[in-house]
Short mmCIF file of N, CA, C and O in Angstrom, two decimals:
data_model
loop_
_atom_site.label_atom_id
_atom_site.label_comp_id
_atom_site.label_asym_id
_atom_site.label_seq_id
_atom_site.Cartn_x
_atom_site.Cartn_y
_atom_site.Cartn_z
N MET T 29 19.68 56.00 3.04
CA MET T 29 20.78 55.41 2.34
C MET T 29 20.10 54.02 1.34
O MET T 29 19.30 53.41 2.13
N ASP T 30 20.60 54.13 -0.02
CA ASP T 30 19.76 53.05 -0.70
C ASP T 30 20.29 51.70 -0.25
O ASP T 30 21.30 51.50 0.38
N ARG T 31 19.50 50.80 -0.46
CA ARG T 31 19.65 49.34 -0.13
C ARG T 31 19.39 48.25 -1.27
O ARG T 31 18.95 48.66 -2.20
N ALA T 32 20.19 47.58 -1.40
CA ALA T 32 20.00 46.46 -2.40
C ALA T 32 18.77 45.51 -1.94
O ALA T 32 19.01 45.34 -0.92
N SER T 33 18.73 44.37 -2.59
CA SER T 33 17.80 43.47 -2.30
C SER T 33 18.45 42.18 -3.19
O SER T 33 18.71 42.13 -4.06
N PHE T 34 18.01 40.97 -2.51
CA PHE T 34 18.13 39.57 -3.13
C PHE T 34 16.96 38.49 -2.53
O PHE T 34 16.80 38.60 -1.36
N PHE T 35 16.90 37.84 -3.37
CA PHE T 35 16.06 36.31 -2.74
C PHE T 35 17.06 35.14 -1.97
O PHE T 35 17.70 34.91 -2.65
N SER T 36 16.41 34.85 -0.86
CA SER T 36 17.09 34.20 -0.06
C SER T 36 15.98 32.78 -0.14
O SER T 36 14.85 33.18 0.57
N PRO T 37 16.38 31.49 -0.64
CA PRO T 37 15.75 30.49 -0.56
C PRO T 37 15.55 29.97 0.84
O PRO T 37 14.26 29.24 1.37
N GLN T 38 16.17 30.13 1.45
CA GLN T 38 16.51 29.77 3.41
C GLN T 38 15.31 30.65 4.14
O GLN T 38 14.43 30.05 4.75
N ALA T 39 15.04 31.88 3.65
CA ALA T 39 14.02 32.45 4.39
C ALA T 39 12.59 32.86 3.37
O ALA T 39 11.78 32.80 4.24
N GLY T 40 13.08 32.31 2.29
CA GLY T 40 11.42 32.46 1.22
C GLY T 40 10.97 33.97 0.95
O GLY T 40 9.83 34.01 0.54
N ARG T 41 11.96 34.95 0.98
CA ARG T 41 11.69 36.00 1.00
C ARG T 41 12.64 37.09 0.15
O ARG T 41 14.20 36.36 0.28
N ASP T 42 12.69 38.20 -0.11
CA ASP T 42 13.68 39.19 -0.79
C ASP T 42 14.18 39.50 0.49
O ASP T 42 13.51 39.73 1.59
N ILE T 43 15.45 39.68 0.62
CA ILE T 43 16.24 40.40 1.86
C ILE T 43 16.82 41.53 1.50
O ILE T 43 17.51 41.90 0.21
N SER T 44 16.92 42.74 2.09
CA SER T 44 17.42 43.92 1.97
C SER T 44 18.53 44.04 2.88
O SER T 44 18.75 43.61 3.71
N ALA T 45 19.66 44.53 2.05
CA ALA T 45 21.05 44.58 2.20
C ALA T 45 21.60 45.84 1.78
O ALA T 45 21.28 46.28 0.88
N PRO T 46 23.00 46.13 2.80
CA PRO T 46 23.25 47.78 1.97
C PRO T 46 23.98 46.94 0.62
O PRO T 46 24.56 45.96 0.58
N PRO T 47 24.51 48.17 -0.16
CA PRO T 47 24.94 48.19 -1.41
C PRO T 47 26.05 47.76 -1.21
O PRO T 47 26.65 46.92 -2.27
N VAL T 48 26.69 47.93 -0.38
CA VAL T 48 28.46 47.30 -0.03
C VAL T 48 28.61 46.81 1.31
O VAL T 48 27.95 47.37 2.34
N SER T 49 29.05 45.66 1.51
CA SER T 49 28.88 44.84 2.90
C SER T 49 30.42 44.50 2.84
O SER T 49 31.03 43.88 1.82
N SER T 50 31.35 44.55 4.03
CA SER T 50 32.64 43.88 3.94
C SER T 50 32.43 42.49 4.70
O SER T 50 32.17 42.64 6.08
N ALA T 51 32.93 41.60 4.11
CA ALA T 51 33.18 40.42 4.60
C ALA T 51 34.44 40.20 5.16
O ALA T 51 35.30 40.58 4.28
N ARG T 52 34.81 39.24 6.12
CA ARG T 52 35.94 39.33 6.70
C ARG T 52 36.70 38.15 6.10
O ARG T 52 37.75 37.98 6.17
N PHE T 53 36.03 36.81 5.73
CA PHE T 53 36.36 35.67 5.19
C PHE T 53 35.64 35.52 3.59
O PHE T 53 34.72 36.43 3.60
N SER T 54 36.45 35.09 3.22
CA SER T 54 36.35 34.46 1.53
C SER T 54 35.86 32.88 1.54
O SER T 54 35.97 32.21 2.48
N ILE T 55 35.26 32.76 0.47
CA ILE T 55 34.93 31.29 -0.15
C ILE T 55 36.34 30.30 0.15
O ILE T 55 37.26 31.07 -0.59
N GLY T 56 36.18 29.25 0.77
CA GLY T 56 37.27 28.72 1.10
C GLY T 56 37.93 28.86 2.23
O GLY T 56 38.94 27.85 2.45
N ASP T 57 38.01 29.97 2.69
CA ASP T 57 38.36 30.16 4.19
C ASP T 57 38.10 29.10 4.99
O ASP T 57 37.33 28.67 5.23
N VAL T 58 39.22 28.61 5.96
CA VAL T 58 38.93 27.82 6.97
C VAL T 58 38.77 28.72 8.12
O VAL T 58 39.72 29.64 8.65
N VAL T 59 37.58 28.46 8.82
CA VAL T 59 37.29 29.47 10.26
C VAL T 59 36.98 28.33 11.39
O VAL T 59 36.41 26.99 11.39
N ARG T 60 36.68 28.84 12.77
CA ARG T 60 36.20 28.27 13.74
C ARG T 60 35.23 29.13 14.44
O ARG T 60 35.46 30.39 14.64
N HIS T 61 34.10 28.56 15.10
CA HIS T 61 33.19 29.26 15.72
C HIS T 61 33.83 29.66 17.47
O HIS T 61 34.40 29.11 17.97
N ARG T 62 33.81 31.06 17.39
CA ARG T 62 34.44 31.71 18.60
C ARG T 62 33.62 31.07 20.16
O ARG T 62 34.46 30.71 21.11
N MET T 63 32.44 30.72 20.20
CA MET T 63 31.99 29.91 21.15
C MET T 63 31.75 28.74 21.11
O MET T 63 31.84 28.03 22.30
N PHE T 64 31.73 27.75 19.92
CA PHE T 64 31.16 26.84 20.01
C PHE T 64 32.45 25.93 19.74
O PHE T 64 32.34 24.61 19.92
N GLY T 65 33.53 26.71 19.15
CA GLY T 65 34.85 25.59 18.91
C GLY T 65 34.82 24.95 17.50
O GLY T 65 35.64 24.22 17.54
N PHE T 66 33.64 24.54 16.67
CA PHE T 66 33.46 23.63 15.82
C PHE T 66 34.28 24.83 14.54
O PHE T 66 34.55 25.66 14.50
N ARG T 67 34.67 23.75 13.71
CA ARG T 67 35.45 24.11 12.50
C ARG T 67 34.60 24.30 10.90
O ARG T 67 33.53 22.94 11.30
N GLY T 68 34.91 25.06 10.07
CA GLY T 68 34.30 24.95 9.03
C GLY T 68 34.91 25.53 8.23
O GLY T 68 35.94 25.90 7.98
N VAL T 69 34.52 25.54 6.66
CA VAL T 69 35.08 26.00 5.09
C VAL T 69 33.84 26.80 4.73
O VAL T 69 32.96 26.04 4.72
N VAL T 70 34.21 28.01 4.51
CA VAL T 70 33.13 28.92 4.27
C VAL T 70 33.01 28.69 2.50
O VAL T 70 33.64 28.40 1.59
N PHE T 71 31.55 28.37 2.16
CA PHE T 71 30.98 27.78 0.90
C PHE T 71 30.15 28.96 0.20
O PHE T 71 30.07 28.91 -0.68
N ASP T 72 29.73 30.02 1.04
CA ASP T 72 28.77 31.04 0.77
C ASP T 72 28.58 31.85 1.44
O ASP T 72 28.94 31.67 2.92
N ILE T 73 28.24 33.37 1.24
CA ILE T 73 28.47 34.35 2.03
C ILE T 73 26.98 35.37 1.75
O ILE T 73 26.76 35.57 0.76
N ASP T 74 26.17 35.63 2.91
CA ASP T 74 25.03 36.38 2.77
C ASP T 74 25.75 37.56 3.16
O ASP T 74 26.33 37.66 4.62
N PRO T 75 25.13 38.97 2.68
CA PRO T 75 25.84 40.20 3.14
C PRO T 75 24.90 40.76 4.32
O PRO T 75 25.78 41.37 5.27
N VAL T 76 24.09 40.08 4.85
CA VAL T 76 23.38 40.23 5.95
C VAL T 76 22.83 39.12 6.51
O VAL T 76 22.56 38.05 5.40
N PHE T 77 22.04 38.84 7.61
CA PHE T 77 20.95 37.39 7.87
C PHE T 77 20.18 37.17 6.67
O PHE T 77 19.02 38.17 6.61
N ALA T 78 20.04 36.15 6.17
CA ALA T 78 19.38 35.97 5.33
C ALA T 78 18.68 34.64 5.39
O ALA T 78 18.56 33.73 4.23
N ASN T 79 18.39 34.21 6.52
CA ASN T 79 17.81 32.40 6.87
C ASN T 79 16.01 32.87 7.33
O ASN T 79 15.75 34.29 7.32
N SER T 80 15.44 32.14 7.80
CA SER T 80 14.27 32.01 8.51
C SER T 80 14.23 32.65 9.40
O SER T 80 15.14 32.64 10.36
N GLU T 81 12.84 33.27 9.94
CA GLU T 81 12.81 34.31 11.30
C GLU T 81 12.71 32.87 12.16
O GLU T 81 13.14 33.07 13.53
N GLU T 82 12.32 31.84 12.16
CA GLU T 82 12.47 30.91 13.13
C GLU T 82 13.68 30.47 13.41
O GLU T 82 13.82 30.00 14.46
N TRP T 83 14.45 30.13 12.40
CA TRP T 83 16.04 30.12 12.61
C TRP T 83 16.41 30.69 13.46
O TRP T 83 17.31 30.92 14.58
N TYR T 84 16.40 32.25 13.28
CA TYR T 84 16.61 33.36 14.01
C TYR T 84 16.47 33.44 15.21
O TYR T 84 17.03 33.49 16.42
N GLN T 85 15.11 32.98 15.33
CA GLN T 85 14.36 33.28 16.90
C GLN T 85 14.67 31.90 17.76
O GLN T 85 14.66 31.87 18.96
N SER T 86 15.55 30.88 16.94
CA SER T 86 15.92 29.72 17.67
C SER T 86 17.09 29.68 18.73
O SER T 86 17.39 29.08 19.54
N ILE T 87 17.49 30.83 18.35
CA ILE T 87 18.91 31.19 18.89
C ILE T 87 18.67 32.01 20.17
O ILE T 87 17.98 32.94 20.31
N PRO T 88 19.32 31.51 21.33
CA PRO T 88 18.77 32.41 22.58
C PRO T 88 19.18 33.87 22.41
O PRO T 88 20.53 34.34 22.16
N GLU T 89 18.27 34.53 22.87
CA GLU T 89 18.49 36.12 22.75
C GLU T 89 19.33 36.67 23.57
O GLU T 89 19.78 37.50 22.94
N ASP T 90 20.15 36.17 24.31
CA ASP T 90 21.33 36.57 25.03
C ASP T 90 22.39 36.36 24.52
O ASP T 90 23.57 37.30 24.57
N ILE T 91 22.60 35.50 23.23
CA ILE T 91 23.64 35.28 22.60
C ILE T 91 23.09 35.81 20.95
O ILE T 91 24.22 35.39 19.97
N ARG T 92 22.14 35.72 20.58
CA ARG T 92 21.34 36.20 19.33
C ARG T 92 22.38 37.45 18.68
O ARG T 92 21.99 38.60 19.05
N PRO T 93 23.00 37.20 17.35
CA PRO T 93 23.89 38.23 16.69
C PRO T 93 22.94 39.18 16.15
O PRO T 93 21.61 38.68 15.49
N PRO T 94 23.22 40.37 16.00
CA PRO T 94 22.49 41.46 15.09
C PRO T 94 22.27 40.79 13.72
O PRO T 94 23.46 40.21 12.86
N ARG T 95 21.42 41.43 12.82
CA ARG T 95 21.13 40.71 11.55
C ARG T 95 22.23 41.50 10.71
O ARG T 95 22.32 40.63 9.40
N ASP T 96 22.40 42.85 10.59
CA ASP T 96 23.19 43.54 9.83
C ASP T 96 24.54 43.30 9.51
O ASP T 96 25.44 44.28 10.15
N GLN T 97 25.10 42.01 9.34
CA GLN T 97 26.50 41.67 9.61
C GLN T 97 26.52 40.51 8.31
O GLN T 97 25.68 40.31 8.36
N PRO T 98 27.65 40.23 7.61
CA PRO T 98 27.74 39.10 7.19
C PRO T 98 27.46 37.86 7.72
O PRO T 98 27.78 37.74 8.96
N PHE T 99 26.63 36.80 7.23
CA PHE T 99 26.74 35.72 7.74
C PHE T 99 27.00 34.41 6.72
O PHE T 99 27.07 34.54 5.23
N TYR T 100 27.94 33.67 7.32
CA TYR T 100 28.38 32.20 6.16
C TYR T 100 27.87 31.08 6.37
O TYR T 100 27.76 30.60 7.49
N HIS T 101 27.68 30.55 5.39
CA HIS T 101 27.76 29.19 4.88
C HIS T 101 29.00 28.27 5.09
O HIS T 101 29.93 28.49 4.55
N LEU T 102 28.74 27.32 6.16
CA LEU T 102 30.16 26.40 6.30
C LEU T 102 29.74 25.01 6.31
O LEU T 102 28.54 24.76 6.49
N LEU T 103 30.57 24.09 5.56
CA LEU T 103 30.95 22.87 5.75
C LEU T 103 31.53 22.69 6.96
O LEU T 103 32.75 23.06 6.85
N ALA T 104 30.74 22.41 8.00
CA ALA T 104 31.59 22.43 9.12
C ALA T 104 31.40 21.08 9.80
O ALA T 104 31.10 20.15 9.28
N GLU T 105 32.35 20.94 10.93
CA GLU T 105 32.91 19.37 11.59
C GLU T 105 32.89 19.79 12.98
O GLU T 105 33.47 21.26 13.31
N ASN T 106 32.33 18.96 13.95
CA ASN T 106 33.06 19.03 15.26
C ASN T 106 33.62 17.59 15.49
O ASN T 106 33.61 16.87 14.66
N ASP T 107 33.75 17.18 16.71
CA ASP T 107 34.25 16.06 17.23
C ASP T 107 33.55 14.61 16.63
O ASP T 107 33.62 13.64 16.39
N GLU T 108 32.21 14.90 16.49
CA GLU T 108 31.30 13.78 16.13
C GLU T 108 30.82 14.01 14.95
O GLU T 108 30.26 12.95 14.22
N ASN T 109 30.22 14.98 14.59
CA ASN T 109 29.61 15.15 13.45
C ASN T 109 30.14 16.11 11.92
O ASN T 109 30.75 16.84 12.41
N SER T 110 29.66 16.08 11.14
CA SER T 110 29.79 16.81 9.83
C SER T 110 28.39 17.46 9.60
O SER T 110 27.53 16.71 9.16
N TYR T 111 28.42 18.67 9.40
CA TYR T 111 27.07 19.11 8.70
C TYR T 111 27.27 20.73 8.31
O TYR T 111 28.38 21.06 7.82
N VAL T 112 25.98 21.32 7.67
CA VAL T 112 26.37 22.64 7.23
C VAL T 112 25.61 23.61 8.56
O VAL T 112 24.64 23.46 8.86
N ALA T 113 26.73 24.73 8.48
CA ALA T 113 26.22 25.60 9.63
C ALA T 113 26.09 26.97 8.89
O ALA T 113 26.75 27.24 7.68
N TYR T 114 25.32 27.82 9.65
CA TYR T 114 25.08 29.35 9.11
C TYR T 114 25.52 30.31 10.28
O TYR T 114 24.97 30.09 11.44
N VAL T 115 26.30 30.71 10.36
CA VAL T 115 27.27 31.44 11.34
C VAL T 115 27.28 33.02 11.07
O VAL T 115 27.94 33.58 10.14
N SER T 116 27.34 33.97 12.35
CA SER T 116 27.36 35.50 11.77
C SER T 116 29.20 35.67 11.61
O SER T 116 29.80 34.68 12.52
N GLN T 117 29.29 37.06 11.12
CA GLN T 117 30.78 36.97 11.19
C GLN T 117 31.41 37.46 12.59
O GLN T 117 32.49 36.78 12.62
N GLN T 118 30.33 37.75 13.52
CA GLN T 118 31.15 38.29 14.80
C GLN T 118 31.29 36.98 15.72
O GLN T 118 32.17 36.81 16.56
N ASN T 119 30.80 35.62 15.17
CA ASN T 119 31.07 34.45 15.89
C ASN T 119 32.31 33.72 14.97
O ASN T 119 32.24 32.47 15.72
N LEU T 120 32.83 34.33 14.62
CA LEU T 120 33.92 33.43 13.38
C LEU T 120 35.50 34.05 13.72
O LEU T 120 35.41 35.32 13.73
N GLN T 121 36.20 33.08 13.71
CA GLN T 121 37.88 33.60 13.47
C GLN T 121 38.54 33.06 12.85
O GLN T 121 37.95 31.51 12.41
N SER T 122 39.44 33.26 12.18
CA SER T 122 40.10 32.56 11.07
C SER T 122 40.71 31.48 11.88
O SER T 122 41.21 31.26 12.97
N ASP T 123 41.01 30.10 11.31
CA ASP T 123 41.75 28.84 11.73
C ASP T 123 42.55 27.85 10.73
O ASP T 123 42.61 26.83 10.77
N ALA T 124 42.97 28.76 9.79
CA ALA T 124 43.68 28.16 8.57
C ALA T 124 45.16 27.29 9.26
O ALA T 124 45.14 26.24 8.73
N GLU T 125 45.54 27.99 10.39
CA GLU T 125 47.13 27.46 10.86
C GLU T 125 46.68 25.61 11.26
O GLU T 125 47.81 25.13 11.56
N ALA T 126 45.05 25.76 11.65
CA ALA T 126 45.07 24.48 12.15
C ALA T 126 45.15 23.12 11.42
O ALA T 126 44.49 22.16 11.76
N GLY T 127 45.13 23.62 10.09
CA GLY T 127 45.00 22.44 9.28
C GLY T 127 43.80 22.43 8.31
O GLY T 127 42.84 23.24 8.33
N PRO T 128 43.53 21.46 7.48
CA PRO T 128 42.52 21.13 6.69
C PRO T 128 41.08 20.92 7.16
O PRO T 128 41.29 20.23 8.50
N VAL T 129 40.13 20.75 6.95
CA VAL T 129 38.72 20.26 7.76
C VAL T 129 38.65 18.67 6.95
O VAL T 129 38.76 18.74 5.65
N ASP T 130 37.67 17.93 7.36
CA ASP T 130 37.78 16.74 6.91
C ASP T 130 36.14 16.65 6.67
O ASP T 130 35.31 15.81 7.47
N HIS T 131 35.56 17.59 6.15
CA HIS T 131 33.81 17.21 6.04
C HIS T 131 33.89 16.33 4.64
O HIS T 131 34.49 16.75 3.69
N PRO T 132 32.96 15.49 4.43
CA PRO T 132 32.68 14.76 3.35
C PRO T 132 32.11 15.42 2.16
O PRO T 132 32.40 14.95 0.81
N SER T 133 31.56 16.66 2.01
CA SER T 133 31.31 17.35 1.01
C SER T 133 32.05 18.37 0.48
O SER T 133 32.00 19.00 -0.91
N LEU T 134 33.79 18.34 1.31
CA LEU T 134 34.60 19.22 0.58
C LEU T 134 34.92 18.94 -0.99
O LEU T 134 34.96 19.71 -1.57
N ASP T 135 34.99 17.77 -1.22
CA ASP T 135 35.58 17.42 -2.61
C ASP T 135 34.90 17.55 -3.63
O ASP T 135 35.08 17.81 -4.80
N GLU T 136 33.28 17.83 -3.32
CA GLU T 136 32.53 18.50 -4.28
C GLU T 136 32.38 19.77 -4.81
O GLU T 136 32.37 20.21 -5.78
N MET T 137 33.07 20.55 -3.73
CA MET T 137 33.16 22.09 -3.78
C MET T 137 34.81 22.65 -4.27
O MET T 137 34.71 23.53 -4.85
N PHE T 138 35.60 21.94 -3.65
CA PHE T 138 36.88 22.65 -3.44
C PHE T 138 37.92 21.54 -4.16
O PHE T 138 37.40 20.59 -4.07
N GLU T 139 39.17 21.93 -4.45
CA GLU T 139 40.36 21.17 -4.97
C GLU T 139 41.40 21.49 -3.68
O GLU T 139 42.07 22.34 -4.17
N GLY T 140 41.22 20.61 -3.09
CA GLY T 140 42.61 20.64 -2.15
C GLY T 140 42.72 22.01 -1.05
O GLY T 140 42.23 22.74 -1.40
N PHE T 141 43.70 21.74 -0.29
CA PHE T 141 43.82 22.68 0.80
C PHE T 141 45.55 22.87 0.72
O PHE T 141 46.40 22.16 0.78
N ARG T 142 45.62 24.52 0.44
CA ARG T 142 46.67 24.79 -0.08
C ARG T 142 47.06 26.49 0.66
O ARG T 142 46.02 27.12 0.42
N ASN T 143 48.12 26.67 1.41
CA ASN T 143 48.04 27.95 2.06
C ASN T 143 47.31 28.61 2.74
O ASN T 143 46.57 29.50 2.77
N GLY T 144 46.69 27.34 3.73
CA GLY T 144 45.88 27.89 4.88
C GLY T 144 44.14 27.77 4.27
O GLY T 144 43.58 28.26 5.17
N ARG T 145 43.89 27.48 2.88
CA ARG T 145 42.48 27.79 2.33
C ARG T 145 42.57 26.79 1.36
O ARG T 145 43.32 25.96 0.79
N TYR T 146 41.12 26.66 1.12
CA TYR T 146 40.52 25.53 -0.26
C TYR T 146 40.22 26.61 -1.28
O TYR T 146 39.85 27.74 -1.22
N ARG T 147 40.67 26.05 -2.45
CA ARG T 147 40.37 26.55 -3.48
C ARG T 147 39.20 26.11 -4.30
O ARG T 147 39.08 24.75 -4.48
N LEU T 148 38.17 26.50 -4.54
CA LEU T 148 36.66 26.36 -5.17
C LEU T 148 37.02 25.63 -6.65
O LEU T 148 37.83 26.47 -7.48
N ARG T 149 36.35 24.76 -6.72
CA ARG T 149 36.59 23.95 -8.15
C ARG T 149 36.06 24.91 -9.28
O ARG T 149 35.28 25.83 -9.31
N ARG T 150 36.71 24.90 -10.43
CA ARG T 150 36.52 25.94 -11.44
C ARG T 150 35.43 25.82 -11.88
O ARG T 150 34.75 27.10 -12.22
N CYS T 151 34.66 24.66 -11.93
CA CYS T 151 33.41 24.49 -12.63
C CYS T 151 32.35 25.41 -11.79
O CYS T 151 31.03 25.57 -12.40
N LEU T 152 32.64 25.74 -10.44
CA LEU T 152 31.59 26.17 -9.69
C LEU T 152 31.97 27.72 -9.53
O LEU T 152 31.31 28.65 -9.20
N SER T 153 33.07 27.86 -9.94
CA SER T 153 33.35 29.77 -9.78
C SER T 153 32.59 30.44 -11.20
O SER T 153 32.35 29.82 -12.05
N HIS T 154 32.17 31.42 -11.05
CA HIS T 154 31.79 32.55 -11.83
C HIS T 154 32.88 33.02 -12.88
O HIS T 154 33.62 33.32 -12.51
#
């Protein structure tokens, strides 16, 4: 099977991925982590794991997700903090019905919350 490749700044190397990958979520979607309960807004999607090996190995082996699935960059929040998270597709569920997210960087990337999702600022879309 042919594979595509792309450079990942987080990993510092080229990443091999299937030519077609099916992402369950889109940029602007509001999601919740299935295990840890934090919420976030998707702002980027990698078709497969594309972070550093150190990051991957830091996940406890018994809950470490497979690499060959979409991974999502999130503007995330929990009860105490706002941060950027990197999460596998298997660990996310839709959470649009719970309303907007209160991350301080949302206004830099998105234009308001409507119909359960955020709209990417026009100047940032291709």
